[in-house]
Short mmCIF file of C-alpha atoms in Angstrom, two decimals:
data_model
loop_
_atom_site.label_atom_id
_atom_site.label_comp_id
_atom_site.label_asym_id
_atom_site.label_seq_id
_atom_site.Cartn_x
_atom_site.Cartn_y
_atom_site.Cartn_z
CA MET A 63 123.70 73.41 -19.54
CA VAL A 64 126.19 70.38 -18.52
CA SER A 65 128.69 70.68 -16.68
CA GLU A 66 132.11 68.80 -18.42
CA ASN A 67 132.29 66.37 -15.68
CA MET A 68 128.86 65.02 -15.49
CA ASP A 69 129.33 64.71 -19.11
CA LYS A 70 131.62 62.22 -19.07
CA ILE A 71 130.46 60.23 -16.74
CA ILE A 72 126.91 60.03 -18.21
CA HIS A 73 128.87 59.11 -21.63
CA ASN A 74 130.91 56.49 -19.44
CA VAL A 75 128.27 54.39 -18.33
CA ILE A 76 126.28 54.56 -21.37
CA ASP A 77 129.62 53.46 -23.24
CA GLN A 78 129.65 50.69 -20.57
CA MET A 79 126.44 49.91 -20.73
CA LYS A 80 127.08 48.20 -24.13
CA ASN A 81 130.11 46.80 -23.34
CA LEU A 82 129.52 44.74 -19.78
CA GLU A 83 131.32 41.40 -19.64
CA ALA A 84 129.94 38.45 -17.31
CA PRO A 85 131.76 38.41 -14.82
CA PHE A 86 131.14 34.52 -14.12
CA GLU A 87 129.43 31.79 -15.93
CA GLU A 88 125.80 32.80 -16.47
CA ASN A 89 125.44 29.19 -16.66
CA GLU A 90 122.08 29.63 -13.68
CA VAL A 91 119.66 31.49 -16.08
CA PRO A 92 118.38 30.34 -20.26
CA ILE A 93 119.43 33.39 -21.98
CA PRO A 94 122.50 35.57 -20.28
CA HIS A 95 121.65 38.97 -18.88
CA ILE A 96 124.43 41.12 -18.93
CA SER A 97 125.50 41.77 -22.41
CA MET A 98 123.46 43.79 -24.29
CA GLU A 99 123.87 41.70 -27.04
CA HIS A 100 121.18 39.87 -25.76
CA TRP A 101 117.61 39.65 -25.81
CA GLU A 102 115.93 39.93 -22.81
CA TRP A 103 114.22 42.49 -20.53
CA PRO A 104 117.91 43.62 -19.12
CA GLN A 105 118.56 45.13 -22.09
CA GLY A 106 115.09 46.41 -22.87
CA VAL A 107 115.51 48.34 -19.41
CA GLY A 108 119.37 49.40 -20.85
CA LEU A 109 117.54 49.96 -24.47
CA PHE A 110 114.44 52.31 -23.02
CA GLY A 111 117.40 54.21 -20.93
CA LEU A 112 119.00 54.83 -23.60
CA TYR A 113 116.34 55.78 -25.77
CA LEU A 114 115.47 58.70 -23.06
CA TYR A 115 118.20 59.64 -23.20
CA TYR A 116 118.97 60.35 -26.50
CA LYS A 117 115.22 62.31 -26.81
CA LYS A 118 116.92 64.46 -24.36
CA SER A 119 120.38 65.49 -26.04
CA GLY A 120 119.62 64.94 -29.56
CA ASN A 121 122.70 62.34 -29.96
CA LYS A 122 122.21 60.59 -32.97
CA GLU A 123 124.71 58.09 -32.28
CA ILE A 124 122.70 56.79 -29.20
CA PHE A 125 119.45 56.66 -32.26
CA ASN A 126 122.04 54.91 -34.03
CA TYR A 127 122.75 52.48 -31.41
CA LEU A 128 119.51 51.70 -30.79
CA GLU A 129 118.74 50.53 -34.85
CA GLY A 130 121.84 48.57 -35.41
CA TRP A 131 121.01 46.72 -32.32
CA PHE A 132 117.45 45.39 -33.44
CA GLU A 133 118.77 45.33 -37.22
CA ARG A 134 120.90 42.69 -35.24
CA ARG A 135 118.82 40.76 -33.18
CA PHE A 136 116.70 40.73 -36.12
CA GLN A 137 118.83 39.11 -38.30
CA GLU A 138 119.59 36.13 -35.44
CA GLY A 139 116.60 36.01 -35.39
CA LEU A 140 113.85 36.79 -32.35
CA PRO A 141 113.05 34.77 -28.88
CA GLY A 142 109.85 33.68 -27.33
CA LYS A 143 107.34 36.12 -26.19
CA ASN A 144 106.90 36.15 -22.90
CA VAL A 145 106.62 38.91 -20.25
CA ASN A 146 110.60 39.39 -19.93
CA THR A 147 110.71 39.12 -23.94
CA MET A 148 107.94 41.38 -24.37
CA CYS A 149 110.32 44.57 -22.93
CA PRO A 150 112.89 45.43 -25.83
CA MET A 151 109.47 46.06 -27.68
CA LEU A 152 108.57 49.25 -26.25
CA THR A 153 111.82 50.76 -27.33
CA LEU A 154 110.95 50.10 -30.86
CA THR A 155 107.06 52.28 -30.79
CA TYR A 156 109.62 55.08 -31.15
CA LEU A 157 111.67 53.48 -33.39
CA TYR A 158 109.08 53.13 -35.27
CA GLU A 159 107.52 56.80 -34.78
CA GLU A 160 110.65 57.81 -35.90
CA THR A 161 111.61 55.99 -38.65
CA GLU A 162 107.87 55.38 -39.81
CA ASN A 163 110.06 51.68 -40.45
CA GLU A 164 107.18 49.03 -41.22
CA HIS A 165 108.54 46.31 -40.05
CA TYR A 166 108.72 47.75 -36.92
CA LEU A 167 105.41 48.87 -36.75
CA ASP A 168 104.20 45.09 -38.12
CA LEU A 169 106.82 43.07 -35.05
CA CYS A 170 105.21 45.94 -32.52
CA LYS A 171 101.70 44.78 -33.94
CA GLU A 172 102.00 40.81 -33.95
CA TRP A 173 103.92 40.83 -30.28
CA LEU A 174 101.05 43.17 -29.08
CA ASP A 175 98.26 40.45 -30.77
CA TYR A 176 100.76 37.56 -28.16
CA VAL A 177 99.94 39.59 -24.95
CA MET A 178 96.30 40.35 -25.73
CA ASN A 179 95.33 37.28 -26.90
CA ASP A 180 97.72 34.03 -25.86
CA MET A 181 99.43 35.50 -23.09
CA PRO A 182 98.97 33.03 -20.15
CA ARG A 183 96.21 34.99 -17.46
CA THR A 184 95.39 34.30 -14.15
CA GLN A 185 92.30 34.24 -11.97
CA GLU A 186 90.72 38.44 -12.17
CA ASN A 187 92.43 38.41 -15.64
CA GLY A 188 96.02 39.14 -14.88
CA ILE A 189 99.10 39.48 -17.26
CA GLN A 190 100.28 35.93 -15.89
CA HIS A 191 104.05 36.38 -15.28
CA ILE A 192 105.13 33.84 -17.46
CA VAL A 193 109.66 34.26 -18.69
CA THR A 194 111.33 32.24 -20.47
CA ALA A 195 111.86 28.68 -18.64
CA MET A 196 109.37 29.41 -16.25
CA GLU A 197 105.29 29.09 -16.83
CA ASN A 198 105.08 30.71 -13.25
CA ARG A 199 101.36 29.69 -13.43
CA GLU A 200 98.43 31.66 -12.00
CA GLN A 201 101.61 34.40 -10.86
CA LEU A 202 101.21 37.58 -10.48
CA TRP A 203 104.43 39.56 -10.12
CA ASP A 204 105.18 43.58 -9.77
CA ASP A 205 107.83 43.29 -13.02
CA THR A 206 105.40 42.90 -15.54
CA LEU A 207 103.82 46.73 -14.80
CA TYR A 208 107.47 47.58 -16.05
CA MET A 209 108.31 45.01 -18.75
CA THR A 210 104.96 44.06 -20.50
CA VAL A 211 102.19 46.28 -20.07
CA LEU A 212 104.01 49.85 -20.45
CA PHE A 213 104.24 48.35 -23.88
CA VAL A 214 100.82 47.64 -24.57
CA THR A 215 100.11 51.42 -23.06
CA ARG A 216 102.45 52.76 -26.36
CA MET A 217 100.47 50.24 -28.12
CA GLY A 218 97.34 52.18 -27.54
CA VAL A 219 98.74 55.38 -28.04
CA LEU A 220 100.86 55.06 -31.51
CA LEU A 221 97.50 52.87 -32.51
CA LYS A 222 94.44 55.55 -30.84
CA ASP A 223 93.23 52.17 -30.03
CA ASP A 224 91.49 53.06 -26.16
CA LYS A 225 90.83 48.91 -25.28
CA TYR A 226 94.93 49.00 -24.64
CA ILE A 227 94.78 51.78 -23.01
CA GLN A 228 91.87 50.55 -20.38
CA GLU A 229 93.80 46.89 -21.13
CA SER A 230 96.71 49.10 -19.52
CA ILE A 231 94.88 50.53 -16.73
CA TYR A 232 93.13 46.65 -15.55
CA GLN A 233 96.62 45.93 -14.99
CA PHE A 234 97.69 48.14 -13.03
CA LEU A 235 94.95 47.63 -11.08
CA ILE A 236 95.04 44.11 -10.74
CA HIS A 237 98.58 44.12 -9.94
CA LEU A 238 98.37 46.84 -6.88
CA LYS A 239 95.15 45.32 -5.64
CA TYR A 240 97.39 41.71 -5.23
CA LEU A 241 100.60 43.24 -4.34
CA THR A 242 100.36 46.10 -2.17
CA ASP A 243 100.91 45.25 1.05
CA ARG A 244 98.37 46.94 2.97
CA LYS A 245 100.87 48.17 6.50
CA THR A 246 103.85 50.13 4.70
CA GLY A 247 102.25 50.75 1.03
CA LEU A 248 105.07 48.43 -0.23
CA LEU A 249 104.41 46.01 -3.34
CA PHE A 250 105.20 42.50 -2.74
CA HIS A 251 106.95 40.38 -5.20
CA GLY A 252 104.73 38.15 -6.76
CA TRP A 253 101.15 36.52 -5.26
CA THR A 254 100.14 33.09 -6.72
CA PHE A 255 96.12 32.44 -6.52
CA GLU A 256 97.62 28.62 -6.61
CA GLY A 257 97.31 29.21 -2.40
CA ASN A 258 96.65 32.66 -2.32
CA HIS A 259 99.92 33.91 -0.76
CA HIS A 260 102.80 36.39 -1.10
CA PHE A 261 105.45 33.63 -1.70
CA ALA A 262 108.39 34.77 0.16
CA GLY A 263 106.73 38.30 1.87
CA ALA A 264 109.81 39.87 0.39
CA LEU A 265 109.55 43.66 -0.30
CA TRP A 266 112.29 43.78 -2.98
CA ALA A 267 113.65 46.97 -3.40
CA ARG A 268 114.31 46.60 -7.02
CA GLY A 269 110.49 44.83 -8.06
CA ASN A 270 108.71 47.85 -5.87
CA SER A 271 111.66 50.37 -8.12
CA TRP A 272 110.13 49.33 -11.29
CA TYR A 273 106.26 50.93 -9.92
CA THR A 274 107.94 53.78 -8.76
CA ALA A 275 110.04 54.49 -12.95
CA GLY A 276 107.40 52.81 -13.99
CA ILE A 277 104.26 54.86 -13.09
CA VAL A 278 106.16 58.40 -13.52
CA ASP A 279 106.75 56.99 -17.51
CA TYR A 280 103.44 55.33 -17.64
CA LEU A 281 101.66 58.85 -17.18
CA GLU A 282 104.40 60.56 -20.01
CA ILE A 283 103.19 58.23 -22.45
CA VAL A 284 99.23 58.42 -21.86
CA GLU A 285 96.54 60.19 -20.61
CA LEU A 286 94.57 59.36 -17.52
CA PRO A 287 91.40 59.82 -16.46
CA PRO A 288 92.10 61.61 -13.15
CA SER A 289 90.71 59.31 -11.43
CA MET A 290 92.62 56.61 -12.09
CA LYS A 291 95.58 58.94 -12.00
CA GLU A 292 94.68 60.37 -9.05
CA ILE A 293 94.88 56.19 -7.80
CA LEU A 294 98.49 55.03 -8.78
CA LEU A 295 98.92 57.90 -7.39
CA SER A 296 98.08 57.78 -4.39
CA ALA A 297 99.52 54.54 -4.32
CA LEU A 298 103.05 56.04 -5.65
CA GLU A 299 102.56 58.47 -2.43
CA MET A 300 101.70 55.44 -0.01
CA GLN A 301 105.16 53.60 -0.81
CA VAL A 302 107.28 57.28 -1.05
CA LYS A 303 106.93 57.42 2.69
CA THR A 304 107.96 54.29 3.79
CA LEU A 305 110.30 54.71 1.84
CA GLU A 306 111.83 57.72 2.92
CA LYS A 307 111.99 56.24 6.37
CA LEU A 308 112.95 53.04 4.98
CA GLN A 309 116.16 54.58 3.81
CA ASN A 310 119.76 54.47 4.99
CA ARG A 311 121.70 56.89 6.65
CA ASN A 312 124.05 56.77 3.30
CA GLY A 313 121.28 57.24 0.87
CA MET A 314 120.30 54.29 -0.08
CA TRP A 315 118.01 51.19 0.23
CA HIS A 316 118.88 47.28 0.89
CA THR A 317 117.88 44.87 -1.06
CA LEU A 318 114.99 43.81 1.78
CA LEU A 319 112.98 47.24 2.11
CA ASP A 320 112.46 46.20 5.72
CA ASP A 321 115.52 44.32 6.31
CA SER A 322 118.70 47.33 6.82
CA SER A 323 120.79 43.16 7.59
CA THR A 324 120.70 42.91 3.53
CA TYR A 325 122.80 44.44 1.50
CA VAL A 326 122.65 47.77 -0.49
CA GLU A 327 121.43 47.62 -3.40
CA ALA A 328 122.75 50.70 -6.54
CA SER A 329 119.55 49.95 -9.49
CA ALA A 330 116.51 49.97 -7.20
CA THR A 331 118.30 53.46 -5.48
CA ALA A 332 118.79 54.68 -8.78
CA ALA A 333 115.18 54.08 -10.22
CA PHE A 334 113.62 55.25 -6.71
CA SER A 335 115.95 58.66 -7.36
CA TYR A 336 115.16 58.51 -10.51
CA GLY A 337 110.85 58.16 -10.45
CA ILE A 338 111.10 60.08 -6.80
CA LEU A 339 112.05 63.43 -8.64
CA LYS A 340 110.48 63.11 -11.65
CA ALA A 341 107.62 62.45 -9.71
CA VAL A 342 107.84 65.66 -7.47
CA ARG A 343 109.06 67.93 -10.65
CA LYS A 344 105.27 66.75 -12.74
CA GLY A 345 103.58 67.59 -9.61
CA PHE A 346 102.90 63.88 -9.13
CA LEU A 347 104.70 64.00 -5.44
CA PRO A 348 104.71 66.89 -3.07
CA GLU A 349 108.10 68.72 -2.53
CA LYS A 350 108.67 66.99 0.29
CA TYR A 351 110.41 64.24 -0.73
CA LYS A 352 112.93 65.88 -2.81
CA GLU A 353 114.67 65.63 0.08
CA THR A 354 114.84 61.35 -0.38
CA GLY A 355 115.21 61.57 -4.01
CA VAL A 356 118.45 63.98 -4.19
CA LYS A 357 120.06 61.60 -1.22
CA ALA A 358 119.87 58.87 -3.22
CA TRP A 359 121.25 60.69 -5.92
CA LYS A 360 123.72 61.46 -4.32
CA ALA A 361 124.89 57.90 -3.43
CA VAL A 362 124.22 56.13 -6.68
CA MET A 363 126.55 58.84 -7.70
CA GLU A 364 129.71 57.69 -4.96
CA ARG A 365 129.04 53.86 -6.10
CA ILE A 366 130.01 54.87 -10.00
CA ASP A 367 133.94 53.70 -10.55
CA GLU A 368 135.58 55.71 -12.94
CA LYS A 369 135.09 53.72 -15.78
CA GLY A 370 131.45 53.99 -15.60
CA ILE A 371 130.48 51.74 -13.99
CA LEU A 372 127.37 51.48 -11.27
CA LEU A 373 128.70 49.23 -8.37
CA ASP A 374 126.41 47.31 -5.76
CA VAL A 375 123.81 46.47 -9.23
CA SER A 376 122.32 42.60 -8.18
CA TYR A 377 121.80 40.31 -11.42
CA GLY A 378 118.77 39.16 -11.95
CA THR A 379 116.21 38.21 -9.51
CA GLY A 380 112.90 35.32 -10.07
CA MET A 381 110.93 34.60 -6.74
CA GLY A 382 111.99 33.42 -3.77
CA SER A 383 110.43 30.79 -1.26
CA ASP A 384 112.15 32.99 1.77
CA LEU A 385 113.92 35.62 2.12
CA GLN A 386 117.34 34.46 1.75
CA TYR A 387 116.77 33.70 -1.49
CA TYR A 388 116.73 37.51 -2.28
CA LYS A 389 119.91 38.00 0.36
CA ASP A 390 122.52 35.10 -1.83
CA ILE A 391 121.82 36.32 -5.54
CA LYS A 392 124.80 38.19 -6.33
CA VAL A 393 126.01 42.45 -7.27
CA CYS A 394 127.32 42.45 -11.28
CA PRO A 395 127.23 44.69 -13.47
CA MET A 396 123.44 45.25 -14.95
CA PRO A 397 122.39 46.61 -18.49
CA TYR A 398 119.59 47.91 -16.14
CA GLY A 399 122.26 49.68 -13.19
CA GLN A 400 123.48 51.30 -15.98
CA SER A 401 120.02 51.89 -17.44
CA MET A 402 118.41 53.41 -14.26
CA ALA A 403 121.93 55.59 -13.15
CA LEU A 404 121.69 56.98 -16.53
CA LEU A 405 118.05 57.97 -16.34
CA MET A 406 118.71 59.40 -12.86
CA MET A 407 121.48 61.38 -14.10
CA VAL A 408 119.85 63.30 -16.38
CA GLU A 409 116.86 63.54 -13.83
CA GLY A 410 118.95 65.42 -11.46
CA LEU A 411 120.16 67.92 -14.20
CA GLU A 412 116.29 68.55 -14.40
CA HIS A 413 116.23 69.97 -10.88
CA GLY A 414 120.68 71.28 -11.26
CA LEU A 415 121.57 68.21 -9.53
CA THR A 416 125.60 67.92 -10.58
CA ILE A 417 128.51 65.22 -9.95
CA GLU A 418 130.00 69.04 -7.70
CA THR A 419 126.00 67.90 -5.81
CA VAL A 420 128.53 64.94 -4.45
CA LYS A 421 131.09 67.06 -2.71
#
């Protein structure tokens, strides 16, 4: 049973996610990222977190909100298709499964066809990280796996078509091939085939956390061949082994994981905690890593204010040409911070963690 205090915090986090307002003018981005009333990747991450919470709680109000959110966006008209705007489609696949609304399925098929046939590719057929207003020619980013590949996977399962599953497997492998830092097991933010380099060489926290959080959900979505599953989980354990060493004493991780002079960042910490705790529970990681996940859980809980806003979250982050770029990213509440805090809290309940655990 969820304690009254935890239930209140969870609902406050959800309410704040729905009603976030920008503390500054978002003039520097093509589409505002903070309010949930837009169709972009931050909102997509928020929607998926809400859907997973709905499945755990059975709270019909959440489901109604999700349906209403999509209907409002349909009335406004959908944005152009790219890696980031693909993110909300993951949740729409689940809404179709629950409602059997054929309009939902038609849209999912249309956007899937774009990924498979029209979305730009890099050398070796990786998904190029094309986003709103930026082509990012010949670039692989770690964000792509969460924003687009999870959706492709779900469609493979939904349509019972193995070619989409095989596409998802290939994309995980090609991204790991080019983004993995062999010294640490962490992921670089990006790779470009134009010059063959990792840009600033940033071991960026949230980019890494997309893998930690995404891989446990990926393995829930689809049943993989044992050899493929072993490769992905080996990469996860290599990553988490280093994360354990780099975790701040206060339970947080720094926005540049290997640079303790950079600020601690809560959305990545929440996603790391969620991914690690869920991986331990599922048997994907050894039990010894649970302590790392719990320590992060406590740190994030301490950063949720009385209104339900997760503090110390960095704003949307593009590809930096130098490490200072990451240090200068603004800090403000974001939908993905709220979403990852929500997922982390619900996973924590599976381990018997409550607000009293923090005290």
